[in-house]
PDB file of C-alpha atoms in Angstrom:
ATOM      1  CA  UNK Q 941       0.000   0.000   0.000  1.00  0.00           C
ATOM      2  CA  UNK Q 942       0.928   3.396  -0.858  1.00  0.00           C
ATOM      3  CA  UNK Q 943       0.739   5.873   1.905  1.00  0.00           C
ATOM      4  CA  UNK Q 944       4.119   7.420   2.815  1.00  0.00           C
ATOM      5  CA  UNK Q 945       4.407  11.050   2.269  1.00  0.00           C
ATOM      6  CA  UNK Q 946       0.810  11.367   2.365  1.00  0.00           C
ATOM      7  CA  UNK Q 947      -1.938  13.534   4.665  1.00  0.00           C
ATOM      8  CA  UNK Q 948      -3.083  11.553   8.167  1.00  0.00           C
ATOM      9  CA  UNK Q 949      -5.656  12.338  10.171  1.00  0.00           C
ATOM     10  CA  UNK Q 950      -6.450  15.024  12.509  1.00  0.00           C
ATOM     11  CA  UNK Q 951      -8.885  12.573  14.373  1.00  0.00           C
ATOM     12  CA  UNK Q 952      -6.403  10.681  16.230  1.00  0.00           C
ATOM     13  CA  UNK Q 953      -6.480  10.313  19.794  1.00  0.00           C
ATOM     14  CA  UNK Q 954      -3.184   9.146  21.166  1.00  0.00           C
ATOM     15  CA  UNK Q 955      -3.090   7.907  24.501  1.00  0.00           C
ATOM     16  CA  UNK Q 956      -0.345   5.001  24.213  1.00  0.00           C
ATOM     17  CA  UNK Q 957       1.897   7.159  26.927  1.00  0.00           C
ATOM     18  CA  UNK Q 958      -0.499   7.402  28.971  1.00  0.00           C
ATOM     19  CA  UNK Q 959      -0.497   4.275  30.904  1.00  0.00           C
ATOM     20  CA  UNK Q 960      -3.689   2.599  31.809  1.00  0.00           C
ATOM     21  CA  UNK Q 961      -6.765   4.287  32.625  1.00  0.00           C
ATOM     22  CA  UNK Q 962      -8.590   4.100  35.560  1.00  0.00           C
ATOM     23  CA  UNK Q 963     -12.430   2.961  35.412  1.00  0.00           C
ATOM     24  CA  UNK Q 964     -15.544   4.051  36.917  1.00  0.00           C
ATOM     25  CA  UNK Q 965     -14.873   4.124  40.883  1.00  0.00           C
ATOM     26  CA  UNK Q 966     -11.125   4.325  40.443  1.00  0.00           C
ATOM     27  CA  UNK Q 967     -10.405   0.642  39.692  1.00  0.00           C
ATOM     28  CA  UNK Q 968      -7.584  -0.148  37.040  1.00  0.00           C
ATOM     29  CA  UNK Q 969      -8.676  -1.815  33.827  1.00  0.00           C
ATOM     30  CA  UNK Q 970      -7.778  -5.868  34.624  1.00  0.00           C
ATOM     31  CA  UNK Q 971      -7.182  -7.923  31.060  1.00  0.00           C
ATOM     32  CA  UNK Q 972      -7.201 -10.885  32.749  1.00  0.00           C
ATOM     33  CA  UNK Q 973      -9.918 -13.283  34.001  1.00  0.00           C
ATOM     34  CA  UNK Q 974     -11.701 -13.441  30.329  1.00  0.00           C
ATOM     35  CA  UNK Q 975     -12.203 -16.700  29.526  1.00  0.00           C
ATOM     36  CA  UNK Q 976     -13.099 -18.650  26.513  1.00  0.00           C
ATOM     37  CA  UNK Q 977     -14.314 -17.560  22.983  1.00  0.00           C
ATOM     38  CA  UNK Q 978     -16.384 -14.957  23.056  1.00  0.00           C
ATOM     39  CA  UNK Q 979     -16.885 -14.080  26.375  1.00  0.00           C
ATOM     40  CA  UNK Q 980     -15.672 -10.156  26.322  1.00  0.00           C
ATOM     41  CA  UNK Q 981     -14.647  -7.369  28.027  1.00  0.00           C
ATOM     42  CA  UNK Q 982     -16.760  -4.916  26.075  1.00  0.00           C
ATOM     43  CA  UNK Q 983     -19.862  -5.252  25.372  1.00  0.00           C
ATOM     44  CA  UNK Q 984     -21.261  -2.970  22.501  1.00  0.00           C
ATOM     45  CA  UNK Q 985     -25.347  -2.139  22.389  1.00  0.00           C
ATOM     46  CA  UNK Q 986     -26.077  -5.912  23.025  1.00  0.00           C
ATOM     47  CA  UNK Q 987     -23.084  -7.055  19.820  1.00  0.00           C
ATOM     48  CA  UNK Q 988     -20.050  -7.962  19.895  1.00  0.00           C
ATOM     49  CA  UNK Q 989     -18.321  -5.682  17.479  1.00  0.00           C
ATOM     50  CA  UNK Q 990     -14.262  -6.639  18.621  1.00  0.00           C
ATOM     51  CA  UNK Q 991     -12.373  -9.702  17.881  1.00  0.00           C
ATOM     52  CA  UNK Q 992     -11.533 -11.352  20.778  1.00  0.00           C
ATOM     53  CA  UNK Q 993      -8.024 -12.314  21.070  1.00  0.00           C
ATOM     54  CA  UNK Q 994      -8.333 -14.594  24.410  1.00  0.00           C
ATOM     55  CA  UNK Q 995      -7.429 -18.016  22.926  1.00  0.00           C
ATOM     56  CA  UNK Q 996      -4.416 -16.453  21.561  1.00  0.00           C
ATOM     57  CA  UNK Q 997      -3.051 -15.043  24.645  1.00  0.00           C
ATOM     58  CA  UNK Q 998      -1.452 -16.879  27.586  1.00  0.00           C
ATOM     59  CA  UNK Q 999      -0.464 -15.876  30.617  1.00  0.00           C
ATOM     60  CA  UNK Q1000      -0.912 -12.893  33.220  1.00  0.00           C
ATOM     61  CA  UNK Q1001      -2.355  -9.621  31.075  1.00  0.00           C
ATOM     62  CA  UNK Q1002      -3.210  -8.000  34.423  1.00  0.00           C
ATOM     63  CA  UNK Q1003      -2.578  -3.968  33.562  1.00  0.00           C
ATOM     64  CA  UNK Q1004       0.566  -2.781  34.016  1.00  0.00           C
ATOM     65  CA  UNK Q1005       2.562   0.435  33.649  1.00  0.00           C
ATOM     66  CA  UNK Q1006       2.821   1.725  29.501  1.00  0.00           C
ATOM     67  CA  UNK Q1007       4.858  -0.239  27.615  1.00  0.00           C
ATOM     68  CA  UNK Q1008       7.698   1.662  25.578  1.00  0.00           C
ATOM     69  CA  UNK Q1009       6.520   2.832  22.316  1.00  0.00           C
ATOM     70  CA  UNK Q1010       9.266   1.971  19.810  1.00  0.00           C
ATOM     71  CA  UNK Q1011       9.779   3.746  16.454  1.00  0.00           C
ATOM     72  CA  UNK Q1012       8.146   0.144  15.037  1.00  0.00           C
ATOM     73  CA  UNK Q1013       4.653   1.763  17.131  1.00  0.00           C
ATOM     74  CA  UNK Q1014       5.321   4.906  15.891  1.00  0.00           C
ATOM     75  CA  UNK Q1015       5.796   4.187  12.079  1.00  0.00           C
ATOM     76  CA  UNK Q1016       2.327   1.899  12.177  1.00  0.00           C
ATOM     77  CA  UNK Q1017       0.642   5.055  14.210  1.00  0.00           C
ATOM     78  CA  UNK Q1018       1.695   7.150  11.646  1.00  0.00           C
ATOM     79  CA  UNK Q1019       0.213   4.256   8.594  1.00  0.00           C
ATOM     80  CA  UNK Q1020      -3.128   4.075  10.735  1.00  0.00           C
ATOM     81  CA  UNK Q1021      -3.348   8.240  10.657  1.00  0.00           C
ATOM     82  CA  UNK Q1022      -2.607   7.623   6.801  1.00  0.00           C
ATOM     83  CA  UNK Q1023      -5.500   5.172   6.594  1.00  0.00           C
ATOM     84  CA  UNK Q1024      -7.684   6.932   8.322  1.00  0.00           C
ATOM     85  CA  UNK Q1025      -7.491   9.790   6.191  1.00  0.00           C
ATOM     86  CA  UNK Q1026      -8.228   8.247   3.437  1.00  0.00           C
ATOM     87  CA  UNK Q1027     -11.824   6.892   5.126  1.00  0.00           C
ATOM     88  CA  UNK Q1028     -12.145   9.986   5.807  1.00  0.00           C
ATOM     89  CA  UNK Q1029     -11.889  10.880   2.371  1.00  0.00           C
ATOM     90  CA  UNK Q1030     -13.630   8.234   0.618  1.00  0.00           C
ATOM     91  CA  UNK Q1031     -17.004   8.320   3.210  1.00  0.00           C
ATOM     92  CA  UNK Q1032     -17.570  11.925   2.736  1.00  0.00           C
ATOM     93  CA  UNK Q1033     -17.308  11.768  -0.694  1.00  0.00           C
ATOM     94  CA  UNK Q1034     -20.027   8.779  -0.531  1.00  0.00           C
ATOM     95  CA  UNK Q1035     -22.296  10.354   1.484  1.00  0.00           C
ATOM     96  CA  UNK Q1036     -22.148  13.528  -0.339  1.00  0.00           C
ATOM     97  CA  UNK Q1037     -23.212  12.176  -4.205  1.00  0.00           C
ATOM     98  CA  UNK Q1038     -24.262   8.652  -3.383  1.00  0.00           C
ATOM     99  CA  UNK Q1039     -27.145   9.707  -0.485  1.00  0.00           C
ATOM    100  CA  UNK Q1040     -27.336  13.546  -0.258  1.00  0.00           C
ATOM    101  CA  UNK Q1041     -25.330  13.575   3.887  1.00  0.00           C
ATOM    102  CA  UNK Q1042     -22.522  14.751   5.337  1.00  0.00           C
ATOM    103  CA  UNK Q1043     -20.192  12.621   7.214  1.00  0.00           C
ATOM    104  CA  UNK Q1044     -19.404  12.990  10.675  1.00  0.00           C
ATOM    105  CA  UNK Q1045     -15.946  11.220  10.699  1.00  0.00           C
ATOM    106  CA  UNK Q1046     -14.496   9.529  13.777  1.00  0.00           C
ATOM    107  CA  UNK Q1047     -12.021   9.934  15.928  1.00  0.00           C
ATOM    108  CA  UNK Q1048      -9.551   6.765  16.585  1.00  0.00           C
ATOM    109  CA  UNK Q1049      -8.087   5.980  20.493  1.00  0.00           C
ATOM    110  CA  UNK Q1050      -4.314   4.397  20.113  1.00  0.00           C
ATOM    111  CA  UNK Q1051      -3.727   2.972  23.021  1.00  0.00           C
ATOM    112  CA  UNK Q1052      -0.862   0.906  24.878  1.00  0.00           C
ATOM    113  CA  UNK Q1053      -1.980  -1.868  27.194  1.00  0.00           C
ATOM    114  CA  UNK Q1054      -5.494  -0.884  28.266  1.00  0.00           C
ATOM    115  CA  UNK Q1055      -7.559   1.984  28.488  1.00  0.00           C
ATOM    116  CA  UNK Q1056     -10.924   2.913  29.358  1.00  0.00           C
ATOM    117  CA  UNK Q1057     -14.081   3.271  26.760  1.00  0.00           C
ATOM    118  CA  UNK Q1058     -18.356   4.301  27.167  1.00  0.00           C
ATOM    119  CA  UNK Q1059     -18.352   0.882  26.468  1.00  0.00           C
ATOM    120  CA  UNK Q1060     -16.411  -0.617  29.058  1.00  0.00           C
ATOM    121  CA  UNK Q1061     -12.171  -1.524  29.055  1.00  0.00           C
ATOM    122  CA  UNK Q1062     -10.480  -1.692  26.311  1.00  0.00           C
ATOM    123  CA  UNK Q1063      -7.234  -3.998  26.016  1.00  0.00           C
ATOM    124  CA  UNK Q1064      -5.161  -5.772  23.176  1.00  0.00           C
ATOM    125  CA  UNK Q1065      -7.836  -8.722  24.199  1.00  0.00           C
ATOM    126  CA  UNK Q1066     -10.752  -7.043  23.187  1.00  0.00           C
ATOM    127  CA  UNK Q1067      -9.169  -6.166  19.685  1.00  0.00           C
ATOM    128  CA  UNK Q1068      -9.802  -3.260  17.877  1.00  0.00           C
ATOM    129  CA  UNK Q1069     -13.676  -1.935  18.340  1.00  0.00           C
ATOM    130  CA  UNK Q1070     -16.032   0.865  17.481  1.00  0.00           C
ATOM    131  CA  UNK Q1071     -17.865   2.473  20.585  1.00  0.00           C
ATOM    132  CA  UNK Q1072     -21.406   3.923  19.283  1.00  0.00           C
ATOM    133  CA  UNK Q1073     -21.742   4.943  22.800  1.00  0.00           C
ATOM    134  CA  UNK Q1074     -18.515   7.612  22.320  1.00  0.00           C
ATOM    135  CA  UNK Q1075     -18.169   7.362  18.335  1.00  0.00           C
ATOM    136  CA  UNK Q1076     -14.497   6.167  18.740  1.00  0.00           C
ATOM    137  CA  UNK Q1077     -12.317   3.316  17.560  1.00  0.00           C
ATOM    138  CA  UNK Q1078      -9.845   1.786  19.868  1.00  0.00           C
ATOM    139  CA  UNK Q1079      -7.090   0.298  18.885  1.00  0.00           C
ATOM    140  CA  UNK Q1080      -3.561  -1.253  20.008  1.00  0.00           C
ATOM    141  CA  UNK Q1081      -1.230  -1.618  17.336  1.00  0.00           C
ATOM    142  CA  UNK Q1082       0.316  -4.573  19.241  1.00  0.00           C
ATOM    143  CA  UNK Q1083      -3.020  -6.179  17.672  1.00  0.00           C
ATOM    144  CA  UNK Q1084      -0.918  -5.827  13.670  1.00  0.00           C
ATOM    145  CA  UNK Q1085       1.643  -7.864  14.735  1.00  0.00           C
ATOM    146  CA  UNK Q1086      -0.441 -10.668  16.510  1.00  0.00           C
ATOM    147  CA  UNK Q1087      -1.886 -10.664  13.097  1.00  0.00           C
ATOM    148  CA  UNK Q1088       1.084 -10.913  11.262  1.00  0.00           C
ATOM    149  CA  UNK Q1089       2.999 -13.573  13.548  1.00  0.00           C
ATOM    150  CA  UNK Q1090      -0.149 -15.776  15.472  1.00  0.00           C
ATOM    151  CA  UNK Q1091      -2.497 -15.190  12.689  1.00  0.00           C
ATOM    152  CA  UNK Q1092      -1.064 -15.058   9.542  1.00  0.00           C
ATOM    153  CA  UNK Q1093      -2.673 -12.203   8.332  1.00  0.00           C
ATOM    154  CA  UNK Q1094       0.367 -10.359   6.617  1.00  0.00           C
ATOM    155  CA  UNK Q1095       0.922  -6.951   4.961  1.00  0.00           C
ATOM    156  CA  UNK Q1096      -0.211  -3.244   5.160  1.00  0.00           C
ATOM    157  CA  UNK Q1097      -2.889  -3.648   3.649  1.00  0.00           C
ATOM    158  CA  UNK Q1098      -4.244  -6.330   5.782  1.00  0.00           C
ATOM    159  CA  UNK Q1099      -4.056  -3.810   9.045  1.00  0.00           C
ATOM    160  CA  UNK Q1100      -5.931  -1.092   6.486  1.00  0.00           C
ATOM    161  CA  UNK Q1101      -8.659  -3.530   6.176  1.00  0.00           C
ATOM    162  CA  UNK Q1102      -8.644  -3.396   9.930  1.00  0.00           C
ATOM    163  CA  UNK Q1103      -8.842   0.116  10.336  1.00  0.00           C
ATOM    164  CA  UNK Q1104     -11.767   0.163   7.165  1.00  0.00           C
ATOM    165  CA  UNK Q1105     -13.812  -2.299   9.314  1.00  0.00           C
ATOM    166  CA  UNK Q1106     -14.170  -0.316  12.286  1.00  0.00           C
ATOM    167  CA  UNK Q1107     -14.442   2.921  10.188  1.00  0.00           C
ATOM    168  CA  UNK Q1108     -17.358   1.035   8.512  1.00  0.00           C
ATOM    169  CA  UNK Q1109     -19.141   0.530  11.911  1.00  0.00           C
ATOM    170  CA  UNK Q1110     -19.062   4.185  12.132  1.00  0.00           C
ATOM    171  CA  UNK Q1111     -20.652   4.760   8.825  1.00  0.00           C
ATOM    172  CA  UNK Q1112     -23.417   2.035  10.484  1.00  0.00           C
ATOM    173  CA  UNK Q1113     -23.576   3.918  13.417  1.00  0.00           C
ATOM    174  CA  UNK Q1114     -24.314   7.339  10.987  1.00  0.00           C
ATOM    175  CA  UNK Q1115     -27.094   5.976   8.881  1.00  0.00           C
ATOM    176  CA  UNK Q1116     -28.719   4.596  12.017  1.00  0.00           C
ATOM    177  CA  UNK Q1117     -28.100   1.000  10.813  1.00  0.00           C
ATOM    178  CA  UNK Q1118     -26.560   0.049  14.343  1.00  0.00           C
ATOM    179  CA  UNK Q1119     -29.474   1.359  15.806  1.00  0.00           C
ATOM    180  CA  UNK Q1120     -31.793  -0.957  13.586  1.00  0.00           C
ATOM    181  CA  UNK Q1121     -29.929  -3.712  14.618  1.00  0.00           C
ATOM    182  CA  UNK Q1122     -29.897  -3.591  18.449  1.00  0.00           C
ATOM    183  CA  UNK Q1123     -33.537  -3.304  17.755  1.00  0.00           C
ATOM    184  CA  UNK Q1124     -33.606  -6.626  15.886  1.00  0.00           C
ATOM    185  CA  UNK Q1125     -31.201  -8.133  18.203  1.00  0.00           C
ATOM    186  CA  UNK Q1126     -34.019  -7.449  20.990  1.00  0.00           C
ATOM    187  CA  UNK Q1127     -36.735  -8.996  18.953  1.00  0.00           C
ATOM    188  CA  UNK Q1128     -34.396 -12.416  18.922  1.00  0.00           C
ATOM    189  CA  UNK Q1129     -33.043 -11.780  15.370  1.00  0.00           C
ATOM    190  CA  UNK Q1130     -30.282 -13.976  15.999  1.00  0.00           C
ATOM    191  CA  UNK Q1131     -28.014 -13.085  12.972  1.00  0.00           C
ATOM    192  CA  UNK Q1132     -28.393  -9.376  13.721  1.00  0.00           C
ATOM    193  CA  UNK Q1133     -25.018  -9.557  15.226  1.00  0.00           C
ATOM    194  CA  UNK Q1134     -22.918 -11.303  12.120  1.00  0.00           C
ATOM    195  CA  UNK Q1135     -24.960  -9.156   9.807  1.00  0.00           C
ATOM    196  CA  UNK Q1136     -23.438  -6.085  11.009  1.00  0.00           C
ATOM    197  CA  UNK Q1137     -19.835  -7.387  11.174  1.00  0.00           C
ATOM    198  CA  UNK Q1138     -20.059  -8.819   7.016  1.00  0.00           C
ATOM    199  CA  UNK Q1139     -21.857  -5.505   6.143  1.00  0.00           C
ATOM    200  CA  UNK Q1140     -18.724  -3.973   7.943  1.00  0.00           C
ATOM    201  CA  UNK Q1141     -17.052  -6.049   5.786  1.00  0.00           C
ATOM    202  CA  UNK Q1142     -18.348  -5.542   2.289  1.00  0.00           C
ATOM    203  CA  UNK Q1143     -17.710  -1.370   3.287  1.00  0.00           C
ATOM    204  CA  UNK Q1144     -14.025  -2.016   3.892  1.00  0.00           C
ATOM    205  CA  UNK Q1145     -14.315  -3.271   0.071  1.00  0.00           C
ATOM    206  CA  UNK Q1146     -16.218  -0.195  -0.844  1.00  0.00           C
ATOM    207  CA  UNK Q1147     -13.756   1.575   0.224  1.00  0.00           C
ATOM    208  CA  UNK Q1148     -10.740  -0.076  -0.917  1.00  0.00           C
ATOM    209  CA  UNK Q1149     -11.917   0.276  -4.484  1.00  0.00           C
ATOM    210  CA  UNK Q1150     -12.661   3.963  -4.013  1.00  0.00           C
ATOM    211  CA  UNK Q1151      -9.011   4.318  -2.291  1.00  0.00           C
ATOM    212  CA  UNK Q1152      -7.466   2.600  -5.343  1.00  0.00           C
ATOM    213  CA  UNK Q1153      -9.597   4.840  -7.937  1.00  0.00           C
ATOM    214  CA  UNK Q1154      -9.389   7.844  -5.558  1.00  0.00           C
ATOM    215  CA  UNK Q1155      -5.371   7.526  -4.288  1.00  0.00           C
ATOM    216  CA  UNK Q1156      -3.576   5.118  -6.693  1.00  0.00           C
ATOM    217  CA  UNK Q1157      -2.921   3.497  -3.370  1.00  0.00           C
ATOM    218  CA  UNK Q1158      -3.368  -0.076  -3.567  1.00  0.00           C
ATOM    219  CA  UNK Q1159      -0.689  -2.230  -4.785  1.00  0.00           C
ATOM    220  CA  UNK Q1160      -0.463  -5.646  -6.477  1.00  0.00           C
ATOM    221  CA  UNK Q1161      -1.543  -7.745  -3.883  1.00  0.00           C
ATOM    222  CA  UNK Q1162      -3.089  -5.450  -1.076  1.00  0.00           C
ATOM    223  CA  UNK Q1163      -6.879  -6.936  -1.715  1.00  0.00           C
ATOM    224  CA  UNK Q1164      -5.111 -10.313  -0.994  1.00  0.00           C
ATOM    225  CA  UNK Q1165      -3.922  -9.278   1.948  1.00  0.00           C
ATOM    226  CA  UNK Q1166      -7.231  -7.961   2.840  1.00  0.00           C
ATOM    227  CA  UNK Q1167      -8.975 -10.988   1.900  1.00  0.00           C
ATOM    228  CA  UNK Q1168      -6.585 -13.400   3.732  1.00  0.00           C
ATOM    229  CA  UNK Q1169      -6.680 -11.696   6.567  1.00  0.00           C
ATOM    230  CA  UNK Q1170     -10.772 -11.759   6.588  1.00  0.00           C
ATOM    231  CA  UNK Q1171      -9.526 -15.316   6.304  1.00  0.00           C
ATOM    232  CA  UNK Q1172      -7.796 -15.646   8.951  1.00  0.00           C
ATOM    233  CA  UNK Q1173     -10.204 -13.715  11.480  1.00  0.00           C
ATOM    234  CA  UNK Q1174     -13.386 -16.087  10.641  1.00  0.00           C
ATOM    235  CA  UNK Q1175     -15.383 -17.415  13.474  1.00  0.00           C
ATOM    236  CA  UNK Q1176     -14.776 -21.127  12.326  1.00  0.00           C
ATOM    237  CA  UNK Q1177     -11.431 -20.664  12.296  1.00  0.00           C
ATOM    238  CA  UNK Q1178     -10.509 -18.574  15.511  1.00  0.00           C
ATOM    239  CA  UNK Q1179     -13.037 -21.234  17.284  1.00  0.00           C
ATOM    240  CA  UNK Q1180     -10.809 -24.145  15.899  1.00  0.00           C
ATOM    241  CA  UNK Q1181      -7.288 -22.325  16.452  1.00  0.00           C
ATOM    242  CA  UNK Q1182      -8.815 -22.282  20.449  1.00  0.00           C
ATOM    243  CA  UNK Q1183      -8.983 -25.960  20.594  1.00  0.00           C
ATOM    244  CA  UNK Q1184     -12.539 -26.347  20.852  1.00  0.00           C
ATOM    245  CA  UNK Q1185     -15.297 -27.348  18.286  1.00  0.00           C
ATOM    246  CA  UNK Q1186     -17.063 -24.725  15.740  1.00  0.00           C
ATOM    247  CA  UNK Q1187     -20.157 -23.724  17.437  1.00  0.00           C
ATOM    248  CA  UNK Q1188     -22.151 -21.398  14.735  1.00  0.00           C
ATOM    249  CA  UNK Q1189     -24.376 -20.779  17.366  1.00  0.00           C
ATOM    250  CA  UNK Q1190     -22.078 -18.679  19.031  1.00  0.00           C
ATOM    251  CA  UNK Q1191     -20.545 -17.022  15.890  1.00  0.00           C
ATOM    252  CA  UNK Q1192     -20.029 -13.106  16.136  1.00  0.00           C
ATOM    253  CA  UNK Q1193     -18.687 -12.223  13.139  1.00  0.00           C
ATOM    254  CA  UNK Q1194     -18.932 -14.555  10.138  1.00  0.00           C
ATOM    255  CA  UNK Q1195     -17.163 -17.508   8.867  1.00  0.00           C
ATOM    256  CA  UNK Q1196     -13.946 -17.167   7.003  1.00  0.00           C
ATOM    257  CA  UNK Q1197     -15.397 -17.737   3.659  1.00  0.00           C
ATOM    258  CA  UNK Q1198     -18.700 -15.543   4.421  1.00  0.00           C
ATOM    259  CA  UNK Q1199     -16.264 -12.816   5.337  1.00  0.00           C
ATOM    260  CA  UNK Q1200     -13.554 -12.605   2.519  1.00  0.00           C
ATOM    261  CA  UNK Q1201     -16.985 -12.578   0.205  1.00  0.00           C
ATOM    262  CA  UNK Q1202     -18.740  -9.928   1.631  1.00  0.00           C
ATOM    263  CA  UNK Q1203     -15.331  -7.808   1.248  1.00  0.00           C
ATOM    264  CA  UNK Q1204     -14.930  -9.005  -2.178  1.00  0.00           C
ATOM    265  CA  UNK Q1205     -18.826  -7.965  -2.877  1.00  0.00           C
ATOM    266  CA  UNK Q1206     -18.028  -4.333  -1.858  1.00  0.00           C
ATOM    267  CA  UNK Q1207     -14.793  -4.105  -3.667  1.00  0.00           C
ATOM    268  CA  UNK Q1208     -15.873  -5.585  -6.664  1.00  0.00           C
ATOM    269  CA  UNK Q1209     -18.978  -3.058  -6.499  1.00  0.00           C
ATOM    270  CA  UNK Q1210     -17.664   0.086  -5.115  1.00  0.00           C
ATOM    271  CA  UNK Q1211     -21.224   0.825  -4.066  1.00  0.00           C
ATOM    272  CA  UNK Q1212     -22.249   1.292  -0.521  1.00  0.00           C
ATOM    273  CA  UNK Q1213     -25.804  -0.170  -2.462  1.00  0.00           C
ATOM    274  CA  UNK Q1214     -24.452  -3.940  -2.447  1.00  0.00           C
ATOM    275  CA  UNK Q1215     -24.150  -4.343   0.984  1.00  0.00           C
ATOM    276  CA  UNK Q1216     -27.188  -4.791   2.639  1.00  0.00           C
ATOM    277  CA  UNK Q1217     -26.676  -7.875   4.347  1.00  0.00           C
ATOM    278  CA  UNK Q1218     -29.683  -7.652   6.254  1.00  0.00           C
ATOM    279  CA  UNK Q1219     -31.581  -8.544   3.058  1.00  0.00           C
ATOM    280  CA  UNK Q1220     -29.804 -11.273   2.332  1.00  0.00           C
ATOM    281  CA  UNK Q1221     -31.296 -14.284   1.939  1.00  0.00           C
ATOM    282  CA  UNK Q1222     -28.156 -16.115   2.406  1.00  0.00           C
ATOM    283  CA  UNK Q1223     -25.337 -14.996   4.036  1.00  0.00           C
TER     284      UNK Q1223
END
């Protein structure tokens, strides 16, 4: 991916020196005591909007004081500004011609560790999230390189498609489609919850193909990175990389396959149009 040299955002909240903040009542934000696949630390209007990283972490996560931020931290800060930009970019432009609004854009927490969110703690176990209850994303960049070396989910462009994803909650959360889908979530719509992740999805490909038109960013091979790392992030497989069986029941996000399609259907498209997931027949 291109992006050196290039504008980043002035919506960046930086707390990574910060240390760990304190919660409600002046009680540190623990990381430990989560335990087994989706069972979170956040917990988003009723969905689960994070990944959750617990079967990939061992060991004592209790907060501590900040870790050092190394010029590694610094150079994929500076790539997430970049990115996040170019959303910034590529939503308003959508909103403006494709449906007549203006686009609020959001601002993105970097954090170190922990810190605290409206929607509860955020830590490098929770993953990277979207808070409708403060319109921010938070986001560790320790979370890129569990990607790259426990995941497999290599390349730039595979951590864009991270930042696009919870950018794409945000446009949910503007055109009151997060809203809609807490609502169906109390009714016992069941699939409410992976619905909203694979239209999340299929907007990171919207917006891929308008960066590439739009930027001349994208490189030979940056939509495979994308799509292995939707790969590689899948229910199924996370569930089956913990040790335990696939339990669709409890899926949050989509299955491998249903997510690398739903990115592929907004890329391929480059219409915000083609991603209604919630009148899919099939997902």
């Amino acid at each position: 991916m291109r992006w050196q040299g290039r504008r980043g955002s002035s919506h960046i909240e930086d707390r990574r020196r910060m240390g760990p903040r304190m919660g409600p009542g002046g009680r540190g934000v623990s990381l430990g005591g989560i335990g087994g696949l989706g069972a979170v630390a956040v917990v988003l209007i009723g969905l689960f909007l994070g990944v959750d990283l617990t079967p990939l972490l061992d060991g004592d996560t209790t907060a501590g004081p900040p870790r050092e931020i190394t010029a590694e931290d610094d150079a994929m800060a500076r790539f997430v500004s970049v990115t996040l930009a170019d959303t910034e970019e590529v939503w308003a432009e959508i909103f403006r011609e494709d449906l007549a609004l203006t686009y609020d854009p959001v601002t993105l927490v970097l954090f170190a560790g922990a810190t605290q969110s409206a929607c509860g703690g955020a830590s490098l176990q929770t993953g990277p999230f979207y808070c409708p209850q403060d319109r921010r994303i938070y986001l560790d960049t320790d979370f890129f390189r569990i990607m790259e070396r426990q995941l497999g989910a290599e390349g730039d462009f595979a951590a864009a498609y991270v930042v696009a994803h919870e950018v794409g909650h945000h446009v949910q959360d503007e055109l009151g489609i997060l809203a809609e889908a807490r609502r169906g979530r109390q009714q016992g719509a069941d699939s409410a919850g992976v619905r909203v992740e694979l239209q999340a999805d299929c907007f990171s490909g919207v917006w891929a193909r308008r960066a590439e038109s739009r930027f001349g960013s994208l490189e030979p091979g940056d939509v495979e990175e994308a799509m292995n790392a939707a790969a590689r992030i899948g229910d199924d497989v996370l569930q089956r990389r913990s040790g335990g069986p696939v339990r669709p029941e409890t899926f949050t996000h989509g299955t491998s396959e249903q997510r690398q399609r739903w990115f592929w259907t907004g890329y391929e498209a480059g219409d915000i149009r083609a991603c209604d997931t919630f009148r899919a027949a099939a997902l």
